[in-house]
PDB file of C-alpha atoms in Angstrom:
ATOM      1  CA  UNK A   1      -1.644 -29.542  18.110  1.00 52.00           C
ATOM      2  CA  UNK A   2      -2.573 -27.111  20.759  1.00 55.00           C
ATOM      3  CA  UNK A   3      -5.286 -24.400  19.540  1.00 62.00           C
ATOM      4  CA  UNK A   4      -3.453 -21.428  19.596  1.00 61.00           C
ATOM      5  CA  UNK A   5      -4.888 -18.882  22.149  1.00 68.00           C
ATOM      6  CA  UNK A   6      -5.191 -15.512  22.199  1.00 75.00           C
ATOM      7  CA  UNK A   7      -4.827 -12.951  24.913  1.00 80.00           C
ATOM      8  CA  UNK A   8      -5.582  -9.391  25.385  1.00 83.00           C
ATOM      9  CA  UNK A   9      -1.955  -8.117  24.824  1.00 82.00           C
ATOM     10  CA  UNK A  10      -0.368 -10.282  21.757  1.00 81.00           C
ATOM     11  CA  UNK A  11       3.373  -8.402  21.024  1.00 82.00           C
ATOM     12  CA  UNK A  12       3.488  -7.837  17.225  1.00 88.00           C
ATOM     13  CA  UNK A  13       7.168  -6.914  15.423  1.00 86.00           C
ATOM     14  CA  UNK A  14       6.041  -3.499  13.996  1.00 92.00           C
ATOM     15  CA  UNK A  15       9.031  -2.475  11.858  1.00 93.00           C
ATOM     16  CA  UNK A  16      11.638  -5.380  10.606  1.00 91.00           C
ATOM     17  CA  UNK A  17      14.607  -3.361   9.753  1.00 83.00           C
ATOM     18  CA  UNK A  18      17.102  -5.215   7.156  1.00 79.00           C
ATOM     19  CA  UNK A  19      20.251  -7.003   8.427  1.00 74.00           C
ATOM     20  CA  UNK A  20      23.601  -4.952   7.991  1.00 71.00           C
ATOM     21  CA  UNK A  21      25.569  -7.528   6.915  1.00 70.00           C
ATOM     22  CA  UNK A  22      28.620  -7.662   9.657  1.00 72.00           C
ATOM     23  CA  UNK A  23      31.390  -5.357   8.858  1.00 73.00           C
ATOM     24  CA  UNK A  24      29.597  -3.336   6.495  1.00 74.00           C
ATOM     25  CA  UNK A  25      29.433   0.095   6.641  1.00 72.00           C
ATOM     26  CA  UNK A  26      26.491   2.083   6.328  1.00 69.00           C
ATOM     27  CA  UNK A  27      25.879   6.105   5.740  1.00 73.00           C
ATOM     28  CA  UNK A  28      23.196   7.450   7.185  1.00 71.00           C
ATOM     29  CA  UNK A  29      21.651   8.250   3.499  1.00 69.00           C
ATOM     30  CA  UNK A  30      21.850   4.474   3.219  1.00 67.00           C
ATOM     31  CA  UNK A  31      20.056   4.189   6.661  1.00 66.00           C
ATOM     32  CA  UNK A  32      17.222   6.658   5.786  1.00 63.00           C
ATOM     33  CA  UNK A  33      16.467   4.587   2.688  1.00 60.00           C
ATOM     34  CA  UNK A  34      16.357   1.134   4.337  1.00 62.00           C
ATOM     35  CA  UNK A  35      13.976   2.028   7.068  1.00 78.00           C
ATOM     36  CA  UNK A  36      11.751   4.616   4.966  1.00 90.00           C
ATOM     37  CA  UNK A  37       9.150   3.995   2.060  1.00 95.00           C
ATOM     38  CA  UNK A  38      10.399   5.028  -1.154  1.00 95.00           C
ATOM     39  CA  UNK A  39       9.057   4.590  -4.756  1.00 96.00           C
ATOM     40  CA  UNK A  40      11.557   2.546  -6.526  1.00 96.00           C
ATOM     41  CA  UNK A  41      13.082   0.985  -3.186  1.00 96.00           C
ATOM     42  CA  UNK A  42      11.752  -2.104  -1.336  1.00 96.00           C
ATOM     43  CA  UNK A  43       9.231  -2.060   0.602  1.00 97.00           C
ATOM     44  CA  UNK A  44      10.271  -1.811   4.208  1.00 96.00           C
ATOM     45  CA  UNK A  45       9.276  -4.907   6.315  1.00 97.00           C
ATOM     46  CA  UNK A  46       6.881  -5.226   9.148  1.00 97.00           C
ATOM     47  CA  UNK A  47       4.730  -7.632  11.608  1.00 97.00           C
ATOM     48  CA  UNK A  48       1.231  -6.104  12.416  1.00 97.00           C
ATOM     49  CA  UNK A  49      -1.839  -8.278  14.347  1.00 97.00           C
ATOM     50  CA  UNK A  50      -4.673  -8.675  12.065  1.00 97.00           C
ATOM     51  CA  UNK A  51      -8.099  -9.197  12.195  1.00 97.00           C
ATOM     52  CA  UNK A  52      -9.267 -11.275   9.462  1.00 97.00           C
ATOM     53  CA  UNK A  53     -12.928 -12.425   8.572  1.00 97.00           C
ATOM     54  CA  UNK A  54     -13.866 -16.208   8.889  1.00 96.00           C
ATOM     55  CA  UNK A  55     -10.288 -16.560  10.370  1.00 96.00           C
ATOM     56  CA  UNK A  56      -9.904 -14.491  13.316  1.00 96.00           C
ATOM     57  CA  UNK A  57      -6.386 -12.807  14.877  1.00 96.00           C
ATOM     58  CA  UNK A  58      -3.581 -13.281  13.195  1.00 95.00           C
ATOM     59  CA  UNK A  59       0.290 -11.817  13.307  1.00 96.00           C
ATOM     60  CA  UNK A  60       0.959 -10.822   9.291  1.00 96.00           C
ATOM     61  CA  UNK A  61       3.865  -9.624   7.698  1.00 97.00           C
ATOM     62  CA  UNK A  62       4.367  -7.732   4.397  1.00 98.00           C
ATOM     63  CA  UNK A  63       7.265  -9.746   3.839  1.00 97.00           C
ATOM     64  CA  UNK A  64       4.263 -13.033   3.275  1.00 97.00           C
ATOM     65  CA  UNK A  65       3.077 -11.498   0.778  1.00 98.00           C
ATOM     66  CA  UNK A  66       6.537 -11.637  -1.514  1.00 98.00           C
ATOM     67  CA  UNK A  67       4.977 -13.154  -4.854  1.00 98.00           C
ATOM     68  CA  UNK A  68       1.862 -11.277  -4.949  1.00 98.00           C
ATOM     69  CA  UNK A  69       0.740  -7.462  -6.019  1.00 98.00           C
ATOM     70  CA  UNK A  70       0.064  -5.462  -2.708  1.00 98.00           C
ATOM     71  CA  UNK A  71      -1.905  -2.557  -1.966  1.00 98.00           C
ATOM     72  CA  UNK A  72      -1.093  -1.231   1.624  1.00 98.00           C
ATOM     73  CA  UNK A  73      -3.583   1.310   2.609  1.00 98.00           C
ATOM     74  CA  UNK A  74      -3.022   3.763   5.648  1.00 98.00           C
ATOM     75  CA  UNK A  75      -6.686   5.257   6.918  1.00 97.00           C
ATOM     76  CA  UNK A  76      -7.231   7.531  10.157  1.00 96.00           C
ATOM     77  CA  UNK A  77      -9.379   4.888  12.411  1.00 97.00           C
ATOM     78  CA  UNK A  78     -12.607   2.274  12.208  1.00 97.00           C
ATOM     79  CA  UNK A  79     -16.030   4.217  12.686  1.00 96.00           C
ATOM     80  CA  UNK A  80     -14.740   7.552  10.837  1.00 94.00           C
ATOM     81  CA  UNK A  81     -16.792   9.329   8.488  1.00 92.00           C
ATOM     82  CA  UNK A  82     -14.632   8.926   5.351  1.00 89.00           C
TER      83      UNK A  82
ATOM     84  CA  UNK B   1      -5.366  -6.080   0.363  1.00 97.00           C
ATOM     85  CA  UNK B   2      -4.055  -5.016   3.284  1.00 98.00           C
ATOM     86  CA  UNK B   3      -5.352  -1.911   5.327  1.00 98.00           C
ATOM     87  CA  UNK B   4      -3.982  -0.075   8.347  1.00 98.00           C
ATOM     88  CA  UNK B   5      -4.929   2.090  11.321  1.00 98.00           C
ATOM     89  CA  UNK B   6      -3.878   2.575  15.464  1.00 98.00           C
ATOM     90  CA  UNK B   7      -7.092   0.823  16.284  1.00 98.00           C
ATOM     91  CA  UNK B   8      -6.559  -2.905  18.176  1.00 97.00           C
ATOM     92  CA  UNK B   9      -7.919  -5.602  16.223  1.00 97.00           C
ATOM     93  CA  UNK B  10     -10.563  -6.245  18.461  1.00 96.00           C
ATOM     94  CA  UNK B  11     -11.665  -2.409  17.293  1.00 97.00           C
ATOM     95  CA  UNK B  12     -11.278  -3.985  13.239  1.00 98.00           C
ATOM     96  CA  UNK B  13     -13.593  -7.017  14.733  1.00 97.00           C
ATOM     97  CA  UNK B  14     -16.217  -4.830  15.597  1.00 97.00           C
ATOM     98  CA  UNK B  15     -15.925  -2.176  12.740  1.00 97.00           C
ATOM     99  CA  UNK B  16     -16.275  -4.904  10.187  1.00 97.00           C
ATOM    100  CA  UNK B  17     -19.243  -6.931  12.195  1.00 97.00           C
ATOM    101  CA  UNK B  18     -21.467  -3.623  13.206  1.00 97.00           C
ATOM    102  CA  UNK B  19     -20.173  -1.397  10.181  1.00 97.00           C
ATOM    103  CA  UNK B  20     -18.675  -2.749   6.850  1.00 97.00           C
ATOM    104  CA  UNK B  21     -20.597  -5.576   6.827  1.00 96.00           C
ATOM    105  CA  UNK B  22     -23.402  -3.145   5.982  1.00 97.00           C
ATOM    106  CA  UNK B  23     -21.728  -1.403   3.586  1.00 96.00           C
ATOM    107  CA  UNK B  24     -20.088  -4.104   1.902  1.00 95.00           C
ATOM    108  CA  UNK B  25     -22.158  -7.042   1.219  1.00 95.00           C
ATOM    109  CA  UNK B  26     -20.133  -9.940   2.716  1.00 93.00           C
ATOM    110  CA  UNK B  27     -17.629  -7.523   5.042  1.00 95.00           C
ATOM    111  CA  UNK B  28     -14.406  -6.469   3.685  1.00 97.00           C
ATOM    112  CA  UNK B  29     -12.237 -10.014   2.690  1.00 97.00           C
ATOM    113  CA  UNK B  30      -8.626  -8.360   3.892  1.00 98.00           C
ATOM    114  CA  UNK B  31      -6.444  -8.456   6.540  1.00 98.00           C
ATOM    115  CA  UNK B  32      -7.003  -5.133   8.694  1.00 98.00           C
ATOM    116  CA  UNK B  33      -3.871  -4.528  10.492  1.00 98.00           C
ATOM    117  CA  UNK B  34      -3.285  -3.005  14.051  1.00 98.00           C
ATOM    118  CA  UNK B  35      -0.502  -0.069  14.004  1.00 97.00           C
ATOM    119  CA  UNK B  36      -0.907   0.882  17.519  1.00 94.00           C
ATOM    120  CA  UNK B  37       1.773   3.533  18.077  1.00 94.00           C
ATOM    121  CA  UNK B  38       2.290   4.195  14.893  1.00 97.00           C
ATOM    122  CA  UNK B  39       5.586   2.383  14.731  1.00 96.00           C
ATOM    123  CA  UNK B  40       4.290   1.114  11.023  1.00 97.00           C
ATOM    124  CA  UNK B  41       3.175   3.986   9.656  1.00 97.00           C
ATOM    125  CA  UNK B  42       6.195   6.183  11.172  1.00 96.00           C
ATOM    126  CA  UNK B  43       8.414   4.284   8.832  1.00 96.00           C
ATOM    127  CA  UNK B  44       6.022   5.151   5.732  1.00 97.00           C
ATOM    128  CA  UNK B  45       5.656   9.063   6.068  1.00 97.00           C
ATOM    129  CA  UNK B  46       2.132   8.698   7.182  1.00 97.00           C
ATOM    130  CA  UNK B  47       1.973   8.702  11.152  1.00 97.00           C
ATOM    131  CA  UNK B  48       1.213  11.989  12.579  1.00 96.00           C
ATOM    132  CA  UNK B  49       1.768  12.288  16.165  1.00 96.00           C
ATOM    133  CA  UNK B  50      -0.317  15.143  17.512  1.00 96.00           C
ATOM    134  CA  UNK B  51      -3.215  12.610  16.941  1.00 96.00           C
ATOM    135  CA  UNK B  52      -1.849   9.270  16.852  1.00 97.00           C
ATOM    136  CA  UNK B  53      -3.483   8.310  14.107  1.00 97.00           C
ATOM    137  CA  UNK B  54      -2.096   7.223  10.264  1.00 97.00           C
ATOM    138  CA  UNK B  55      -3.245   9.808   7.792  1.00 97.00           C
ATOM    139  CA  UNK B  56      -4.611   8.587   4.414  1.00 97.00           C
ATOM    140  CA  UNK B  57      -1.715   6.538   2.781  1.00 97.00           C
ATOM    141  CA  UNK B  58      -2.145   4.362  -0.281  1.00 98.00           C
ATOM    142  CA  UNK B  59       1.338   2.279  -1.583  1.00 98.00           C
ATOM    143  CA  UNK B  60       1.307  -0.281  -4.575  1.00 98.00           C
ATOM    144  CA  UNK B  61       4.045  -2.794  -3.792  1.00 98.00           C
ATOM    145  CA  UNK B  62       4.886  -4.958  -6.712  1.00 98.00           C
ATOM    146  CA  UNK B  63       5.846  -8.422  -6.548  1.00 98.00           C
ATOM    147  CA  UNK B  64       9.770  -8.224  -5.533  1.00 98.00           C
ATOM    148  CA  UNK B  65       8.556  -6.031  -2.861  1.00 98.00           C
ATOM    149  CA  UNK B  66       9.358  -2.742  -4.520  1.00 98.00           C
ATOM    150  CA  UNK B  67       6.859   0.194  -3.773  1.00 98.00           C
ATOM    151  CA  UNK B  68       5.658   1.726  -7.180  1.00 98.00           C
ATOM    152  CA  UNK B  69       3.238   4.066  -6.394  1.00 98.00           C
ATOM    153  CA  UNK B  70       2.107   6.167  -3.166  1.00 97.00           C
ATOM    154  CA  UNK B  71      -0.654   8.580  -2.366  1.00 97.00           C
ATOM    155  CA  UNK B  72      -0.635  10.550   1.086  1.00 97.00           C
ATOM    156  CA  UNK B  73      -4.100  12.673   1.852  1.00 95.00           C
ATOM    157  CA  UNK B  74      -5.148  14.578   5.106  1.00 93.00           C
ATOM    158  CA  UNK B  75      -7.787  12.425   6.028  1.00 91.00           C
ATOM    159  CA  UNK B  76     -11.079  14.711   5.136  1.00 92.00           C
ATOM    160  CA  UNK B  77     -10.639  13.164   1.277  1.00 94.00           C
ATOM    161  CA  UNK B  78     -11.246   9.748   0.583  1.00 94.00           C
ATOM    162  CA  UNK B  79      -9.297   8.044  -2.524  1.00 95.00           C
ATOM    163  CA  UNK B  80     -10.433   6.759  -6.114  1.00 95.00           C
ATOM    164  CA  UNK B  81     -10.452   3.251  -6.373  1.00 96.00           C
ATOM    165  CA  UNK B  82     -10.630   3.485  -9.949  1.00 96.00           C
ATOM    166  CA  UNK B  83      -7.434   5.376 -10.386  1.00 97.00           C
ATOM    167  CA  UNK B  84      -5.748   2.900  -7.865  1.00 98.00           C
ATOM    168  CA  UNK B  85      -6.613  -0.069 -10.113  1.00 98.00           C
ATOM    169  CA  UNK B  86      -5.587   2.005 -13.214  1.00 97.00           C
ATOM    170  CA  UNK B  87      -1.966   2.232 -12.129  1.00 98.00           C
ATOM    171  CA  UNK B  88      -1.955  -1.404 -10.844  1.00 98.00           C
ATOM    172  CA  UNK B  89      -3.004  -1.871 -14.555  1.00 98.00           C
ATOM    173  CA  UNK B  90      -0.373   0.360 -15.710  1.00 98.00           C
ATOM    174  CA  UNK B  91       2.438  -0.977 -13.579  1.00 98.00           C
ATOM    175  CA  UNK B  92       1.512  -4.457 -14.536  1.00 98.00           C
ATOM    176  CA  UNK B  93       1.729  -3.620 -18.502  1.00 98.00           C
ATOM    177  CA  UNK B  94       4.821  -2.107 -18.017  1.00 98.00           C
ATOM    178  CA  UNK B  95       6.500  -4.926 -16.127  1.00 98.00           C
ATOM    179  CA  UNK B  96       5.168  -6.803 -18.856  1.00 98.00           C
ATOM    180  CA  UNK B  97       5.655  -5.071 -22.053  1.00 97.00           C
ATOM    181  CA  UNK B  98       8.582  -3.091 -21.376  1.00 97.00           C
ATOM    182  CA  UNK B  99       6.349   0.227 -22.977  1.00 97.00           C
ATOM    183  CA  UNK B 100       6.195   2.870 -20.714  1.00 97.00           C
ATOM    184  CA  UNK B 101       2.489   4.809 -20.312  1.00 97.00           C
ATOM    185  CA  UNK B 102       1.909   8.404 -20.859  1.00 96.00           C
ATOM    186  CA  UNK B 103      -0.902  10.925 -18.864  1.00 95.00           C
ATOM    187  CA  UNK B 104      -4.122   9.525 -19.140  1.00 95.00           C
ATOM    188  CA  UNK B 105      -3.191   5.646 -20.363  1.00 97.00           C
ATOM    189  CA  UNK B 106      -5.822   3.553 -19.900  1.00 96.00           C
ATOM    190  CA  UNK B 107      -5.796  -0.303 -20.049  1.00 96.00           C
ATOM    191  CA  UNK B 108      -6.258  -0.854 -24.301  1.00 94.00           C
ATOM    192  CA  UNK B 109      -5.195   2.804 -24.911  1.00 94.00           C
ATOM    193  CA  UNK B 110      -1.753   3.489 -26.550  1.00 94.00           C
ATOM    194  CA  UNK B 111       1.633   3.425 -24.541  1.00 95.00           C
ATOM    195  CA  UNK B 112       4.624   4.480 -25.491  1.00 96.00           C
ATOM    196  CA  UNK B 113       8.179   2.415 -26.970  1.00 95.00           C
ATOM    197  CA  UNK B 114      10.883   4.076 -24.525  1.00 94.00           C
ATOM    198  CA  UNK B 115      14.126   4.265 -27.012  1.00 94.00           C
ATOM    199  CA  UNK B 116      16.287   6.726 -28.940  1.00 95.00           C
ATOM    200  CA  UNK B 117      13.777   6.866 -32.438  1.00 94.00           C
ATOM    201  CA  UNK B 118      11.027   8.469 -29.523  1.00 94.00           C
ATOM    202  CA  UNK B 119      13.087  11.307 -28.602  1.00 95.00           C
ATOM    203  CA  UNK B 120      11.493  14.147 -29.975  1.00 95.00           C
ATOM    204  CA  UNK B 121       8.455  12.690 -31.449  1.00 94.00           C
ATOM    205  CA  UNK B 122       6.641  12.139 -28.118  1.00 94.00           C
ATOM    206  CA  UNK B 123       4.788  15.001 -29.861  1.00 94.00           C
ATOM    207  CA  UNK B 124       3.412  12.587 -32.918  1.00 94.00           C
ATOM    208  CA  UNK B 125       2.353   9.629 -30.551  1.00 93.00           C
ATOM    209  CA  UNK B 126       0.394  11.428 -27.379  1.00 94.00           C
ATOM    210  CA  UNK B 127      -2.247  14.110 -27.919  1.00 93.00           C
ATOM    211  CA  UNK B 128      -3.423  16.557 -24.953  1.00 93.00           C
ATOM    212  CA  UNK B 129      -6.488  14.953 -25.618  1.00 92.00           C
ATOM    213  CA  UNK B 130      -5.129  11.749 -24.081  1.00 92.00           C
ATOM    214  CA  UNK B 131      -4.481  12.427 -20.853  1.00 92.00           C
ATOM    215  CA  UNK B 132      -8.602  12.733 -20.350  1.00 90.00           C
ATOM    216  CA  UNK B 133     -11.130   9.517 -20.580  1.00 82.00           C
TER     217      UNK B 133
END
């Protein structure tokens, strides 16, 4: 198997927003609750590159982690004070 | 585990080799994920675009992929990591228990039967003393 390289710009999905299914109508209440985080709703999808000790770059999505407990935590930037 | 920010992951490389690492013996064991643009955090309340960075922004996501729990902070507080695992806790015995948790539940501390013989008599079964440790 080729060793999978990495390059200085590697595209990552950001946001997965959910499939419509075809024909289905949606309001835009509906649309604001698919594609923003809500307690009580699911989780809205996304592919983000990681870094990850002892492995290195990798693309992740929440969506891997179905089956497990998941904090997700937001912080300003690397090499800030708090 | 899984942590956020705008920085590139070669930025998360070096902030965990020159940085955590010191802090925390081994380096921190999670994914830290690259939001550049703040597409991510856009789509959970927490980008803010006059300086491209995602405020403080804490969700529990259970198994199905439900979000539980969030926390948003301007950036100049850090969080409690003891009151983060104290509603994982909480979430966790409701799930499994079908009891709900009042102000102040701890793990081993009473919780409440949700029904129609409560209603009422919360008053009898939590005490304003409760909702302290």
């Amino acid at each position: 198997m080729a060793k999978e390289t990495d390059s200085c710009v590697k595209p990552a999905g950001g946001p997965i927003a959910k499939a419509v299914p075809e024909g289905q109508k949606t309001s835009t209440q509906q649309e604001i609750q698919m594609t923003t985080a809500r307690v009580g709703h699911e989780a809205p999808d996304f592919e983000a590159s990681a870094f990850i000790k002892g492995v290195g770059f990798k693309n992740i999505k929440l969506s891997d982690y179905r089956g497990k407990w998941v904090v997700l935590c937001f912080y300003p930037g690397d090499f800030t004070f708090v | 585990m899984l942590s956020v920010s705008t920085d590139s992951r070669f930025v998360h490389k070096m902030w965990q080799e020159h940085e955590l690492s010191k802090m925390v013996d081994g380096g921190v064991p999670f994914p830290m994920l690259s939001d550049g643009g703040g597409r991510i955090g856009s789509v959970y309340g927490v980008y803010e675009e006059a300086a491209g960075v995602d405020v403080r922004g804490r969700f529990i996501i259970d198994p199905n992929g439900t979000v539980l729990a969030m926390e948003v902070l301007t950036p100049e507080v850090g969080r409690n990591v003891s009151e983060l695992i104290r509603q994982i806790k909480a979430f966790q015995h409701v799930q499994a228990t079908g009891e709900v948790t009042p102000s102040g539940w701890q793990p081993g501390k009473h919780a409440l039967k949700p029904g129609p013989e409560l209603v009422g008599k919360v008053w009898q079964e939590w005490k304003e003393e409760m909702a302290f440790d």
